[in-house]
XYZ file of N, CA and C in Angstrom:
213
model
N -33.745 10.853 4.345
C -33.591 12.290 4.475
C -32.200 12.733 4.033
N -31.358 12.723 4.715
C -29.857 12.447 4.933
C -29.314 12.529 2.855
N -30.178 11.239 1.881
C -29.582 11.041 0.749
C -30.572 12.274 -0.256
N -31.313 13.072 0.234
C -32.102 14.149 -0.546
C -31.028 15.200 -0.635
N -30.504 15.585 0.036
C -29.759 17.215 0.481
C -28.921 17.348 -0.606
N -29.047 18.206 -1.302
C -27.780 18.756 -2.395
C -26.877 19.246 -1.345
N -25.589 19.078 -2.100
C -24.415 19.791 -1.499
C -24.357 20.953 -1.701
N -23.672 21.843 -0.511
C -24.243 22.905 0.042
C -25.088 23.693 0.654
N -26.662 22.651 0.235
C -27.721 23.803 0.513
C -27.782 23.992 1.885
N -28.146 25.241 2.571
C -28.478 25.608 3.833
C -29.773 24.439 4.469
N -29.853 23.698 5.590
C -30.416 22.700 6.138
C -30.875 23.725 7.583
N -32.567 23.732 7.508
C -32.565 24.460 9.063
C -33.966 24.129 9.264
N -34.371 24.518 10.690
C -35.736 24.331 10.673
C -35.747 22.656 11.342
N -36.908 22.021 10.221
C -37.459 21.250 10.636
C -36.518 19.913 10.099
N -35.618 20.569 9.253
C -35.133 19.747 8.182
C -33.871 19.190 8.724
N -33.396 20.216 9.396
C -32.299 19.910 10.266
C -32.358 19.330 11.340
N -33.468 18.841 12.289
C -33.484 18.432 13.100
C -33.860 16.835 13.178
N -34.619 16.715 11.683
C -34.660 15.184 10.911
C -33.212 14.785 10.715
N -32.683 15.620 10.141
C -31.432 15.087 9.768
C -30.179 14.945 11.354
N -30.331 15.643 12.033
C -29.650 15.735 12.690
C -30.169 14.338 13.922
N -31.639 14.087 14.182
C -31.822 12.858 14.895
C -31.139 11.484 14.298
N -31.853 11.802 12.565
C -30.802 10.358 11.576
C -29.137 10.282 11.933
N -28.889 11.670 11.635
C -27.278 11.074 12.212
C -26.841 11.006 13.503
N -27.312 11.313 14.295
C -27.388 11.071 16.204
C -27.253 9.675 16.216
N -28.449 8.697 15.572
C -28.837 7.745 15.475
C -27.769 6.264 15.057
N -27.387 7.097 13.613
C -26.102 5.967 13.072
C -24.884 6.199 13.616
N -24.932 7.258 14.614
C -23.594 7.322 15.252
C -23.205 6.842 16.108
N -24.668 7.037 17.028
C -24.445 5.818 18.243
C -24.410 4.694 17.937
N -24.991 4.359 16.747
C -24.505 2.796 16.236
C -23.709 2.385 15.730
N -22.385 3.341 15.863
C -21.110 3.317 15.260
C -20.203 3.803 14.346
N -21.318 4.403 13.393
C -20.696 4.646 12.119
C -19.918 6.093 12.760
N -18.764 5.978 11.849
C -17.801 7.372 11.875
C -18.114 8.459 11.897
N -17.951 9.953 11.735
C -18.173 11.054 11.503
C -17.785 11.273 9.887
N -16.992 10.362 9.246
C -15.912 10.899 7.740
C -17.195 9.881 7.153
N -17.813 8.519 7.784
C -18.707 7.847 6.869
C -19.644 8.258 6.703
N -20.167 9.250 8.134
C -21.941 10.028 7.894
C -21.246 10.906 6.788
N -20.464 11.819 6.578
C -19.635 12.854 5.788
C -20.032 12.169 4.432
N -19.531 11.069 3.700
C -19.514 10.827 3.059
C -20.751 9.916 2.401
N -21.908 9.491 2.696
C -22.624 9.233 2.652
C -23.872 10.319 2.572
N -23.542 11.249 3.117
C -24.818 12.367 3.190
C -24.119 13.235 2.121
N -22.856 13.328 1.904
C -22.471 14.334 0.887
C -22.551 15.649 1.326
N -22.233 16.132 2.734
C -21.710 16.894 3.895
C -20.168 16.650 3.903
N -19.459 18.041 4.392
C -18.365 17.535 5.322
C -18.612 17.262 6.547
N -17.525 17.140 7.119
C -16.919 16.183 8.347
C -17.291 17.349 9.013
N -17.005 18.557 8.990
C -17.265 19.781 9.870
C -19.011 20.018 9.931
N -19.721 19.639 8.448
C -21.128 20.355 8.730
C -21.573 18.953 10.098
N -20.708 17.819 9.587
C -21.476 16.567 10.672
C -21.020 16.693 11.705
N -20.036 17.111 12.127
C -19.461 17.581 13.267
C -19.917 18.538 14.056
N -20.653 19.609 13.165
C -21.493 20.522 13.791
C -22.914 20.167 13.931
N -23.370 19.402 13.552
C -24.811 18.731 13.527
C -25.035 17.876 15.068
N -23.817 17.324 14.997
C -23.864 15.951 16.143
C -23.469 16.748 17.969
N -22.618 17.879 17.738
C -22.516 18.585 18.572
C -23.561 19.632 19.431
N -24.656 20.105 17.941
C -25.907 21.201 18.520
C -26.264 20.167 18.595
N -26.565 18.571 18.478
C -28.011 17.814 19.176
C -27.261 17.252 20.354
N -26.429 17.263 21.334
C -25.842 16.913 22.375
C -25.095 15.928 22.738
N -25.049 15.332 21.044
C -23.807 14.085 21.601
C -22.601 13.924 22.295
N -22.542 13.002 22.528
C -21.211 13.030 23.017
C -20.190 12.317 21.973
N -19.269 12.921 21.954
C -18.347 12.398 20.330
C -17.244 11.768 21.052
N -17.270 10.350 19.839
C -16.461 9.722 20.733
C -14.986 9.942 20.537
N -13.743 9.637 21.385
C -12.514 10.054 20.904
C -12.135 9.761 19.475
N -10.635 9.286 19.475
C -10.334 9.560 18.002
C -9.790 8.253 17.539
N -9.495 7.233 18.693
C -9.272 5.895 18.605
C -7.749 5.556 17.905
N -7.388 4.376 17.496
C -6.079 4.314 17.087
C -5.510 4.099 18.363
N -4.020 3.603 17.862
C -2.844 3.307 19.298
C -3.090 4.613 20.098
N -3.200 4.245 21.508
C -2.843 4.765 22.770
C -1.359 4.414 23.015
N -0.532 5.967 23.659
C 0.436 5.766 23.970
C 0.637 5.304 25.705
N 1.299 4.422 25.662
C 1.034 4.143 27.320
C 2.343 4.735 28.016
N 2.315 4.245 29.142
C 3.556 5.055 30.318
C 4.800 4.467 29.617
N 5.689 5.137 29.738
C 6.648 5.373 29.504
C 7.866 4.205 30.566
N 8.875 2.908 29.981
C 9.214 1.697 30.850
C 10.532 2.736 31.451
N 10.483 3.634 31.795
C 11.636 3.988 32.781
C 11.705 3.697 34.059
């Protein structure tokens, strides 16, 4: 589904909700938000907004944590 979509076109309906279970799906299985982005040929914002109306929960942003401070 996901590799059909021209860039740009408006996604709604029934079409969006295929697409939006597919990327629910590879997300919980890890893949990034910038790799669904780039793979579907979406931005990061349309996947960002996709993964948010189907109720995920997004995970933080990862990378070094700053810890307490040795004073």
């Amino acid at each position: 589904m996901a590799e059909t979509l021209k860039k740009g076109t408006r996604v709604t309906g029934a079409d969006r909700e295929k697409l939006a279970g597919d990327l629910k799906k590879r997300y919980a299985q890890g893949e990034s938000i910038r790799a669904l982005a780039a793979s579907t040929g979406r931005s990061y914002g349309f996947i960002h907004r996709i993964l948010s109306e189907s109720g995920v929960t997004l995970r933080g942003r990862g990378g070094a944590t700053r810890g307490k401070s040795k004073r």
